[in-house]
Amino acid sequence: MTADASMADDSVVIQTVGDDAERPQGLRFVLLVFFATLATMAYDFTWTIVSVALPHMQGTFSTTSDQIAWVLIAFMLGSATATASAGWFSNRFGRKNLFLFATAGYTITLIGCGMSETLLEAAFWRFVQGLVGAPLIPLGQTIVVDAFPKHLHGKATSIWGVGVMLGSVAGPVGGGFLLEDFSWPWVFYVTVPVGIVAFIGTWLFVPNTPADKTAKFDWFGFATLVLGAGLMQLALARGEREEWLDSVEVMLEFAAAILFLYLFAVHTFFAKEPFVSRKLFVDRNFVIGMLFVGIIGSIIVLPNFLLPLMLQQIGGYPPVETGRMMMYRGGGVLLGLIIVGQLAERFTPKTLIVTGIAFMAVPAWFMAQWTVDVRFNDVAWTGFIQGFGGAFIWVPISTLALSHLGGKVQDQGYSLFYLFFELGSSIGVAGIVGQHLRDTQINHAALTEHIHPFNELFRYDAMERMFSASDPASLAAIEVEIGIQSTMIAYNNAFLTTFILMLALIPVLYLFRTKTPASGKESDVSGDVEPAAAE
């Protein structure tokens, strides 16, 4: 939760292997794949384990649901910032060096997160963690994929994904036991030894790639992209609390975000050496893939945020039980990646993606019907099937969008692909938090309207024995029940939103093409196009 052989001309900075003889063989090949995957697995492990710890962190910091969401939003903001520049830094300093820096920085910030005593400190360290650790995902996948021949890139993605998903499976269960026997800081401390081992293994077995010491950094393009994306996410995260367009702050953030993104688009089109190569944007599959993965990102992360809060606050489940239920989602992803790796060469990517969408959409519909008495089995089977379906989406979409990239745009393409995933994830969390708060308030007001002495239901003996519209203690109990029911309805609406978004993605698939009209062969993006402006 994806890269091609580089050209050999002088302009190529990211040099990948060109044939099987140049690739690592034997034990070195196995260790390369293992340690590159281990680092990204640790990164993903922290993501899932923190989700289980959110209710405990919310209690420690005495915050509301929308405020504790900043533990996730800050992380995604930092990750989006760094992901945007990962391609350039990989070119400039070498893929291995950047991967080592990301592994070391990520490991250090785990300690800072665990030592946080306020929400502000936790959000700061999570932002830094996302900032330094973001290259682990795109570069880890690139390192693994490059170790395989081109025709096995789909299988390589599956192998890497299986390893990374082990973190998703272990995270919820491990987090539950840690929270039960220790405290929430240990969900960060437990991964520190893994980070150290991954750093040593990467240093020993991941091969160096040439670094372009003359590469120039497009600061204007980088700044406009990061500021535009960051302000857009900030506006979405603050919108509900500040009453959206009634707030001058939110209006200014939206206006500034649109301005910066416009400047980035114009600059990319006309600059001699833009921050993002124009060649990427003439690849139709890549552009559609970025849009698709952005929407998928907004859907996939939502259960990891919503379910732990719902299960512990509404369902009353302890952390260990919550972790066990969340584990089934990771198990579904793991099984799905194993199966899709075998099917990738037999079925078209579009067929696999439609299958994955169906597996994700159907459980979302059932989740939208849950009540406050949600059962273990309900969460387990829906999570497992959704995770299974997610695997059928991720590998094919990576192949469709990224398999044609080569040369110096390879790392840029991977970084931009994951940038849109991060943006979609953070926008999804911010948007769903706003929707959840709004729906809770609307539901609470609607249900409260029926609590008055003239309601016929209060005249029934059975109801009168339970509640009385004239008794203060009964009214207090009714208020608690209304709060629980209105919050549960808001969760139902959130799951229904994911169901609608999944169905809306199906038409987008028909915008992809697998072969060029002229030659009938797959396109290959491996260099830069000439600048659009006169030079």
PDB file of N, CA and C in Angstrom, residues 155-241:
ATOM      1  N   LYS A 155       5.196  -8.929 -10.374  1.00  0.00           N
ATOM      2  CA  LYS A 155       5.470  -9.877  -9.300  1.00  0.00           C
ATOM      3  C   LYS A 155       6.373  -9.252  -8.235  1.00  0.00           C
ATOM      4  N   ALA A 156       7.327  -8.420  -8.679  1.00  0.00           N
ATOM      5  CA  ALA A 156       8.214  -7.742  -7.727  1.00  0.00           C
ATOM      6  C   ALA A 156       7.418  -6.820  -6.819  1.00  0.00           C
ATOM      7  N   THR A 157       6.456  -6.101  -7.404  1.00  0.00           N
ATOM      8  CA  THR A 157       5.601  -5.230  -6.609  1.00  0.00           C
ATOM      9  C   THR A 157       4.815  -6.030  -5.579  1.00  0.00           C
ATOM     10  N   SER A 158       4.341  -7.202  -5.969  1.00  0.00           N
ATOM     11  CA  SER A 158       3.593  -8.058  -5.043  1.00  0.00           C
ATOM     12  C   SER A 158       4.480  -8.539  -3.896  1.00  0.00           C
ATOM     13  N   ILE A 159       5.716  -8.954  -4.223  1.00  0.00           N
ATOM     14  CA  ILE A 159       6.641  -9.433  -3.186  1.00  0.00           C
ATOM     15  C   ILE A 159       6.939  -8.321  -2.191  1.00  0.00           C
ATOM     16  N   TRP A 160       7.240  -7.136  -2.725  1.00  0.00           N
ATOM     17  CA  TRP A 160       7.497  -5.989  -1.856  1.00  0.00           C
ATOM     18  C   TRP A 160       6.255  -5.659  -1.026  1.00  0.00           C
ATOM     19  N   GLY A 161       5.083  -5.701  -1.679  1.00  0.00           N
ATOM     20  CA  GLY A 161       3.851  -5.387  -0.974  1.00  0.00           C
ATOM     21  C   GLY A 161       3.531  -6.380   0.127  1.00  0.00           C
ATOM     22  N   VAL A 162       3.808  -7.658  -0.117  1.00  0.00           N
ATOM     23  CA  VAL A 162       3.573  -8.677   0.910  1.00  0.00           C
ATOM     24  C   VAL A 162       4.426  -8.384   2.138  1.00  0.00           C
ATOM     25  N   GLY A 163       5.693  -8.056   1.907  1.00  0.00           N
ATOM     26  CA  GLY A 163       6.576  -7.750   3.032  1.00  0.00           C
ATOM     27  C   GLY A 163       6.106  -6.540   3.804  1.00  0.00           C
ATOM     28  N   VAL A 164       5.729  -5.493   3.076  1.00  0.00           N
ATOM     29  CA  VAL A 164       5.269  -4.274   3.739  1.00  0.00           C
ATOM     30  C   VAL A 164       3.978  -4.535   4.507  1.00  0.00           C
ATOM     31  N   MET A 165       3.085  -5.340   3.929  1.00  0.00           N
ATOM     32  CA  MET A 165       1.801  -5.593   4.577  1.00  0.00           C
ATOM     33  C   MET A 165       1.923  -6.428   5.838  1.00  0.00           C
ATOM     34  N   LEU A 166       3.050  -7.111   6.001  1.00  0.00           N
ATOM     35  CA  LEU A 166       3.267  -7.798   7.274  1.00  0.00           C
ATOM     36  C   LEU A 166       3.244  -6.797   8.424  1.00  0.00           C
ATOM     37  N   GLY A 167       3.713  -5.577   8.134  1.00  0.00           N
ATOM     38  CA  GLY A 167       3.638  -4.519   9.137  1.00  0.00           C
ATOM     39  C   GLY A 167       2.206  -4.142   9.448  1.00  0.00           C
ATOM     40  N   SER A 168       1.354  -4.126   8.422  1.00  0.00           N
ATOM     41  CA  SER A 168      -0.060  -3.809   8.641  1.00  0.00           C
ATOM     42  C   SER A 168      -0.761  -4.885   9.463  1.00  0.00           C
ATOM     43  N   VAL A 169      -0.350  -6.143   9.254  1.00  0.00           N
ATOM     44  CA  VAL A 169      -0.955  -7.239  10.010  1.00  0.00           C
ATOM     45  C   VAL A 169      -0.492  -7.208  11.463  1.00  0.00           C
ATOM     46  N   ALA A 170       0.796  -7.000  11.666  1.00  0.00           N
ATOM     47  CA  ALA A 170       1.349  -7.037  13.020  1.00  0.00           C
ATOM     48  C   ALA A 170       1.020  -5.779  13.811  1.00  0.00           C
ATOM     49  N   GLY A 171       0.851  -4.633  13.107  1.00  0.00           N
ATOM     50  CA  GLY A 171       0.656  -3.363  13.794  1.00  0.00           C
ATOM     51  C   GLY A 171      -0.524  -3.329  14.747  1.00  0.00           C
ATOM     52  N   PRO A 172      -1.747  -3.618  14.290  1.00  0.00           N
ATOM     53  CA  PRO A 172      -2.897  -3.526  15.186  1.00  0.00           C
ATOM     54  C   PRO A 172      -2.814  -4.460  16.394  1.00  0.00           C
ATOM     55  N   VAL A 173      -2.393  -5.719  16.146  1.00  0.00           N
ATOM     56  CA  VAL A 173      -2.306  -6.674  17.260  1.00  0.00           C
ATOM     57  C   VAL A 173      -1.209  -6.268  18.232  1.00  0.00           C
ATOM     58  N   GLY A 174      -0.036  -5.948  17.684  1.00  0.00           N
ATOM     59  CA  GLY A 174       1.052  -5.503  18.556  1.00  0.00           C
ATOM     60  C   GLY A 174       0.678  -4.265  19.329  1.00  0.00           C
ATOM     61  N   GLY A 175      -0.005  -3.325  18.658  1.00  0.00           N
ATOM     62  CA  GLY A 175      -0.436  -2.115  19.354  1.00  0.00           C
ATOM     63  C   GLY A 175      -1.410  -2.418  20.474  1.00  0.00           C
ATOM     64  N   GLY A 176      -2.322  -3.360  20.240  1.00  0.00           N
ATOM     65  CA  GLY A 176      -3.276  -3.718  21.281  1.00  0.00           C
ATOM     66  C   GLY A 176      -2.605  -4.265  22.527  1.00  0.00           C
ATOM     67  N   PHE A 177      -1.645  -5.179  22.344  1.00  0.00           N
ATOM     68  CA  PHE A 177      -0.942  -5.737  23.506  1.00  0.00           C
ATOM     69  C   PHE A 177      -0.089  -4.687  24.208  1.00  0.00           C
ATOM     70  N   LEU A 178       0.566  -3.827  23.449  1.00  0.00           N
ATOM     71  CA  LEU A 178       1.383  -2.771  24.056  1.00  0.00           C
ATOM     72  C   LEU A 178       0.526  -1.799  24.871  1.00  0.00           C
ATOM     73  N   LEU A 179      -0.636  -1.456  24.323  1.00  0.00           N
ATOM     74  CA  LEU A 179      -1.515  -0.532  25.034  1.00  0.00           C
ATOM     75  C   LEU A 179      -2.139  -1.184  26.264  1.00  0.00           C
ATOM     76  N   GLU A 180      -2.337  -2.490  26.183  1.00  0.00           N
ATOM     77  CA  GLU A 180      -2.927  -3.202  27.310  1.00  0.00           C
ATOM     78  C   GLU A 180      -1.950  -3.326  28.470  1.00  0.00           C
ATOM     79  N   ASP A 181      -0.678  -3.591  28.181  1.00  0.00           N
ATOM     80  CA  ASP A 181       0.312  -3.877  29.222  1.00  0.00           C
ATOM     81  C   ASP A 181       1.244  -2.709  29.513  1.00  0.00           C
ATOM     82  N   PHE A 182       1.373  -1.768  28.567  1.00  0.00           N
ATOM     83  CA  PHE A 182       2.291  -0.642  28.790  1.00  0.00           C
ATOM     84  C   PHE A 182       1.510   0.660  28.586  1.00  0.00           C
ATOM     85  N   SER A 183       1.966   1.515  27.688  1.00  0.00           N
ATOM     86  CA  SER A 183       1.286   2.774  27.402  1.00  0.00           C
ATOM     87  C   SER A 183       1.551   3.148  25.953  1.00  0.00           C
ATOM     88  N   TRP A 184       0.847   4.177  25.454  1.00  0.00           N
ATOM     89  CA  TRP A 184       0.922   4.490  24.026  1.00  0.00           C
ATOM     90  C   TRP A 184       2.314   4.865  23.527  1.00  0.00           C
ATOM     91  N   PRO A 185       3.243   5.470  24.328  1.00  0.00           N
ATOM     92  CA  PRO A 185       4.576   5.760  23.767  1.00  0.00           C
ATOM     93  C   PRO A 185       5.298   4.526  23.235  1.00  0.00           C
ATOM     94  N   TRP A 186       4.952   3.347  23.770  1.00  0.00           N
ATOM     95  CA  TRP A 186       5.657   2.142  23.328  1.00  0.00           C
ATOM     96  C   TRP A 186       5.268   1.707  21.917  1.00  0.00           C
ATOM     97  N   VAL A 187       4.189   2.250  21.376  1.00  0.00           N
ATOM     98  CA  VAL A 187       3.873   1.932  19.982  1.00  0.00           C
ATOM     99  C   VAL A 187       4.910   2.558  19.051  1.00  0.00           C
ATOM    100  N   PHE A 188       5.629   3.569  19.535  1.00  0.00           N
ATOM    101  CA  PHE A 188       6.724   4.163  18.772  1.00  0.00           C
ATOM    102  C   PHE A 188       8.063   3.508  19.124  1.00  0.00           C
ATOM    103  N   TYR A 189       8.313   3.306  20.408  1.00  0.00           N
ATOM    104  CA  TYR A 189       9.615   2.768  20.826  1.00  0.00           C
ATOM    105  C   TYR A 189       9.881   1.368  20.271  1.00  0.00           C
ATOM    106  N   VAL A 190       8.814   0.569  20.101  1.00  0.00           N
ATOM    107  CA  VAL A 190       9.001  -0.823  19.723  1.00  0.00           C
ATOM    108  C   VAL A 190       9.637  -0.971  18.345  1.00  0.00           C
ATOM    109  N   THR A 191       9.509   0.033  17.488  1.00  0.00           N
ATOM    110  CA  THR A 191      10.020  -0.074  16.124  1.00  0.00           C
ATOM    111  C   THR A 191      11.459   0.402  15.989  1.00  0.00           C
ATOM    112  N   VAL A 192      12.013   1.013  17.029  1.00  0.00           N
ATOM    113  CA  VAL A 192      13.378   1.555  16.948  1.00  0.00           C
ATOM    114  C   VAL A 192      14.413   0.478  16.593  1.00  0.00           C
ATOM    115  N   PRO A 193      14.416  -0.701  17.249  1.00  0.00           N
ATOM    116  CA  PRO A 193      15.399  -1.730  16.864  1.00  0.00           C
ATOM    117  C   PRO A 193      15.271  -2.178  15.410  1.00  0.00           C
ATOM    118  N   VAL A 194      14.040  -2.239  14.895  1.00  0.00           N
ATOM    119  CA  VAL A 194      13.832  -2.631  13.500  1.00  0.00           C
ATOM    120  C   VAL A 194      14.459  -1.605  12.567  1.00  0.00           C
ATOM    121  N   GLY A 195      14.295  -0.330  12.908  1.00  0.00           N
ATOM    122  CA  GLY A 195      14.895   0.722  12.095  1.00  0.00           C
ATOM    123  C   GLY A 195      16.406   0.634  12.058  1.00  0.00           C
ATOM    124  N   ILE A 196      17.015   0.293  13.193  1.00  0.00           N
ATOM    125  CA  ILE A 196      18.479   0.165  13.256  1.00  0.00           C
ATOM    126  C   ILE A 196      18.957  -0.997  12.385  1.00  0.00           C
ATOM    127  N   VAL A 197      18.276  -2.132  12.473  1.00  0.00           N
ATOM    128  CA  VAL A 197      18.642  -3.298  11.651  1.00  0.00           C
ATOM    129  C   VAL A 197      18.478  -2.978  10.171  1.00  0.00           C
ATOM    130  N   ALA A 198      17.374  -2.298   9.810  1.00  0.00           N
ATOM    131  CA  ALA A 198      17.140  -1.945   8.408  1.00  0.00           C
ATOM    132  C   ALA A 198      18.221  -1.012   7.888  1.00  0.00           C
ATOM    133  N   PHE A 199      18.692  -0.093   8.722  1.00  0.00           N
ATOM    134  CA  PHE A 199      19.754   0.837   8.314  1.00  0.00           C
ATOM    135  C   PHE A 199      21.052   0.086   8.012  1.00  0.00           C
ATOM    136  N   ILE A 200      21.418  -0.826   8.902  1.00  0.00           N
ATOM    137  CA  ILE A 200      22.659  -1.589   8.705  1.00  0.00           C
ATOM    138  C   ILE A 200      22.557  -2.459   7.455  1.00  0.00           C
ATOM    139  N   GLY A 201      21.422  -3.145   7.280  1.00  0.00           N
ATOM    140  CA  GLY A 201      21.247  -4.006   6.112  1.00  0.00           C
ATOM    141  C   GLY A 201      21.256  -3.227   4.806  1.00  0.00           C
ATOM    142  N   THR A 202      20.629  -2.050   4.796  1.00  0.00           N
ATOM    143  CA  THR A 202      20.636  -1.212   3.595  1.00  0.00           C
ATOM    144  C   THR A 202      22.047  -0.757   3.260  1.00  0.00           C
ATOM    145  N   TRP A 203      22.792  -0.353   4.264  1.00  0.00           N
ATOM    146  CA  TRP A 203      24.166   0.114   4.069  1.00  0.00           C
ATOM    147  C   TRP A 203      25.046  -0.992   3.478  1.00  0.00           C
ATOM    148  N   LEU A 204      24.782  -2.248   3.866  1.00  0.00           N
ATOM    149  CA  LEU A 204      25.639  -3.348   3.418  1.00  0.00           C
ATOM    150  C   LEU A 204      25.238  -3.911   2.058  1.00  0.00           C
ATOM    151  N   PHE A 205      23.942  -3.951   1.732  1.00  0.00           N
ATOM    152  CA  PHE A 205      23.512  -4.752   0.590  1.00  0.00           C
ATOM    153  C   PHE A 205      22.828  -3.978  -0.537  1.00  0.00           C
ATOM    154  N   VAL A 206      22.317  -2.801  -0.287  1.00  0.00           N
ATOM    155  CA  VAL A 206      21.678  -2.038  -1.362  1.00  0.00           C
ATOM    156  C   VAL A 206      22.759  -1.363  -2.199  1.00  0.00           C
ATOM    157  N   PRO A 207      22.754  -1.548  -3.510  1.00  0.00           N
ATOM    158  CA  PRO A 207      23.813  -0.987  -4.349  1.00  0.00           C
ATOM    159  C   PRO A 207      23.702   0.530  -4.486  1.00  0.00           C
ATOM    160  N   ASN A 208      24.837   1.158  -4.723  1.00  0.00           N
ATOM    161  CA  ASN A 208      24.858   2.594  -4.964  1.00  0.00           C
ATOM    162  C   ASN A 208      24.374   2.899  -6.368  1.00  0.00           C
ATOM    163  N   THR A 209      23.789   4.063  -6.547  1.00  0.00           N
ATOM    164  CA  THR A 209      23.451   4.563  -7.873  1.00  0.00           C
ATOM    165  C   THR A 209      24.189   5.883  -8.076  1.00  0.00           C
ATOM    166  N   PRO A 210      24.565   6.204  -9.302  1.00  0.00           N
ATOM    167  CA  PRO A 210      25.330   7.438  -9.540  1.00  0.00           C
ATOM    168  C   PRO A 210      24.557   8.671  -9.091  1.00  0.00           C
ATOM    169  N   ALA A 211      25.265   9.619  -8.507  1.00  0.00           N
ATOM    170  CA  ALA A 211      24.676  10.882  -8.074  1.00  0.00           C
ATOM    171  C   ALA A 211      25.087  11.989  -9.034  1.00  0.00           C
ATOM    172  N   ASP A 212      24.140  12.824  -9.404  1.00  0.00           N
ATOM    173  CA  ASP A 212      24.417  13.940 -10.305  1.00  0.00           C
ATOM    174  C   ASP A 212      24.750  15.170  -9.480  1.00  0.00           C
ATOM    175  N   LYS A 213      26.035  15.453  -9.321  1.00  0.00           N
ATOM    176  CA  LYS A 213      26.478  16.576  -8.499  1.00  0.00           C
ATOM    177  C   LYS A 213      26.108  17.921  -9.108  1.00  0.00           C
ATOM    178  N   THR A 214      25.787  17.941 -10.396  1.00  0.00           N
ATOM    179  CA  THR A 214      25.464  19.201 -11.067  1.00  0.00           C
ATOM    180  C   THR A 214      23.967  19.475 -11.120  1.00  0.00           C
ATOM    181  N   ALA A 215      23.164  18.564 -10.584  1.00  0.00           N
ATOM    182  CA  ALA A 215      21.710  18.731 -10.661  1.00  0.00           C
ATOM    183  C   ALA A 215      21.276  19.990  -9.928  1.00  0.00           C
ATOM    184  N   LYS A 216      20.446  20.788 -10.587  1.00  0.00           N
ATOM    185  CA  LYS A 216      19.945  22.023 -10.003  1.00  0.00           C
ATOM    186  C   LYS A 216      18.551  21.797  -9.439  1.00  0.00           C
ATOM    187  N   PHE A 217      18.335  22.384  -8.291  1.00  0.00           N
ATOM    188  CA  PHE A 217      17.040  22.222  -7.626  1.00  0.00           C
ATOM    189  C   PHE A 217      16.129  23.388  -7.988  1.00  0.00           C
ATOM    190  N   ASP A 218      14.953  23.062  -8.488  1.00  0.00           N
ATOM    191  CA  ASP A 218      13.974  24.083  -8.857  1.00  0.00           C
ATOM    192  C   ASP A 218      13.204  24.514  -7.612  1.00  0.00           C
ATOM    193  N   TRP A 219      13.753  25.489  -6.904  1.00  0.00           N
ATOM    194  CA  TRP A 219      13.169  25.914  -5.644  1.00  0.00           C
ATOM    195  C   TRP A 219      11.778  26.514  -5.831  1.00  0.00           C
ATOM    196  N   PHE A 220      11.595  27.258  -6.922  1.00  0.00           N
ATOM    197  CA  PHE A 220      10.290  27.882  -7.142  1.00  0.00           C
ATOM    198  C   PHE A 220       9.218  26.817  -7.374  1.00  0.00           C
ATOM    199  N   GLY A 221       9.521  25.827  -8.214  1.00  0.00           N
ATOM    200  CA  GLY A 221       8.564  24.762  -8.459  1.00  0.00           C
ATOM    201  C   GLY A 221       8.275  23.959  -7.213  1.00  0.00           C
ATOM    202  N   PHE A 222       9.322  23.644  -6.446  1.00  0.00           N
ATOM    203  CA  PHE A 222       9.154  22.890  -5.208  1.00  0.00           C
ATOM    204  C   PHE A 222       8.304  23.678  -4.213  1.00  0.00           C
ATOM    205  N   ALA A 223       8.630  24.968  -4.027  1.00  0.00           N
ATOM    206  CA  ALA A 223       7.928  25.784  -3.034  1.00  0.00           C
ATOM    207  C   ALA A 223       6.457  25.954  -3.386  1.00  0.00           C
ATOM    208  N   THR A 224       6.167  26.212  -4.657  1.00  0.00           N
ATOM    209  CA  THR A 224       4.767  26.408  -5.037  1.00  0.00           C
ATOM    210  C   THR A 224       3.959  25.130  -4.897  1.00  0.00           C
ATOM    211  N   LEU A 225       4.558  23.981  -5.225  1.00  0.00           N
ATOM    212  CA  LEU A 225       3.850  22.707  -5.081  1.00  0.00           C
ATOM    213  C   LEU A 225       3.573  22.394  -3.619  1.00  0.00           C
ATOM    214  N   VAL A 226       4.598  22.518  -2.774  1.00  0.00           N
ATOM    215  CA  VAL A 226       4.449  22.186  -1.358  1.00  0.00           C
ATOM    216  C   VAL A 226       3.494  23.153  -0.662  1.00  0.00           C
ATOM    217  N   LEU A 227       3.638  24.456  -0.933  1.00  0.00           N
ATOM    218  CA  LEU A 227       2.759  25.434  -0.296  1.00  0.00           C
ATOM    219  C   LEU A 227       1.315  25.258  -0.770  1.00  0.00           C
ATOM    220  N   GLY A 228       1.127  25.006  -2.065  1.00  0.00           N
ATOM    221  CA  GLY A 228      -0.224  24.812  -2.575  1.00  0.00           C
ATOM    222  C   GLY A 228      -0.887  23.594  -1.966  1.00  0.00           C
ATOM    223  N   ALA A 229      -0.166  22.476  -1.966  1.00  0.00           N
ATOM    224  CA  ALA A 229      -0.731  21.243  -1.405  1.00  0.00           C
ATOM    225  C   ALA A 229      -0.930  21.364   0.104  1.00  0.00           C
ATOM    226  N   GLY A 230       0.050  21.944   0.792  1.00  0.00           N
ATOM    227  CA  GLY A 230      -0.040  22.075   2.246  1.00  0.00           C
ATOM    228  C   GLY A 230      -1.171  22.981   2.687  1.00  0.00           C
ATOM    229  N   LEU A 231      -1.331  24.119   2.036  1.00  0.00           N
ATOM    230  CA  LEU A 231      -2.408  25.039   2.400  1.00  0.00           C
ATOM    231  C   LEU A 231      -3.779  24.452   2.080  1.00  0.00           C
ATOM    232  N   MET A 232      -3.861  23.695   0.998  1.00  0.00           N
ATOM    233  CA  MET A 232      -5.134  23.050   0.672  1.00  0.00           C
ATOM    234  C   MET A 232      -5.527  22.063   1.768  1.00  0.00           C
ATOM    235  N   GLN A 233      -4.574  21.277   2.232  1.00  0.00           N
ATOM    236  CA  GLN A 233      -4.854  20.324   3.307  1.00  0.00           C
ATOM    237  C   GLN A 233      -5.177  21.041   4.609  1.00  0.00           C
ATOM    238  N   LEU A 234      -4.467  22.143   4.894  1.00  0.00           N
ATOM    239  CA  LEU A 234      -4.727  22.906   6.109  1.00  0.00           C
ATOM    240  C   LEU A 234      -6.136  23.485   6.100  1.00  0.00           C
ATOM    241  N   ALA A 235      -6.554  24.016   4.949  1.00  0.00           N
ATOM    242  CA  ALA A 235      -7.904  24.572   4.834  1.00  0.00           C
ATOM    243  C   ALA A 235      -8.958  23.494   5.057  1.00  0.00           C
ATOM    244  N   LEU A 236      -8.738  22.312   4.505  1.00  0.00           N
ATOM    245  CA  LEU A 236      -9.696  21.222   4.678  1.00  0.00           C
ATOM    246  C   LEU A 236      -9.737  20.739   6.125  1.00  0.00           C
ATOM    247  N   ALA A 237      -8.566  20.716   6.762  1.00  0.00           N
ATOM    248  CA  ALA A 237      -8.507  20.246   8.148  1.00  0.00           C
ATOM    249  C   ALA A 237      -9.134  21.250   9.114  1.00  0.00           C
ATOM    250  N   ARG A 238      -9.010  22.538   8.819  1.00  0.00           N
ATOM    251  CA  ARG A 238      -9.520  23.582   9.710  1.00  0.00           C
ATOM    252  C   ARG A 238     -10.949  23.997   9.373  1.00  0.00           C
ATOM    253  N   GLY A 239     -11.431  23.602   8.189  1.00  0.00           N
ATOM    254  CA  GLY A 239     -12.688  24.116   7.693  1.00  0.00           C
ATOM    255  C   GLY A 239     -13.877  23.895   8.598  1.00  0.00           C
ATOM    256  N   GLU A 240     -14.059  22.672   9.067  1.00  0.00           N
ATOM    257  CA  GLU A 240     -15.240  22.371   9.871  1.00  0.00           C
ATOM    258  C   GLU A 240     -15.231  23.131  11.192  1.00  0.00           C
ATOM    259  N   ARG A 241     -14.090  23.173  11.855  1.00  0.00           N
ATOM    260  CA  ARG A 241     -13.991  23.865  13.147  1.00  0.00           C
ATOM    261  C   ARG A 241     -14.197  25.363  12.993  1.00  0.00           C
TER     262      ARG A 241
END
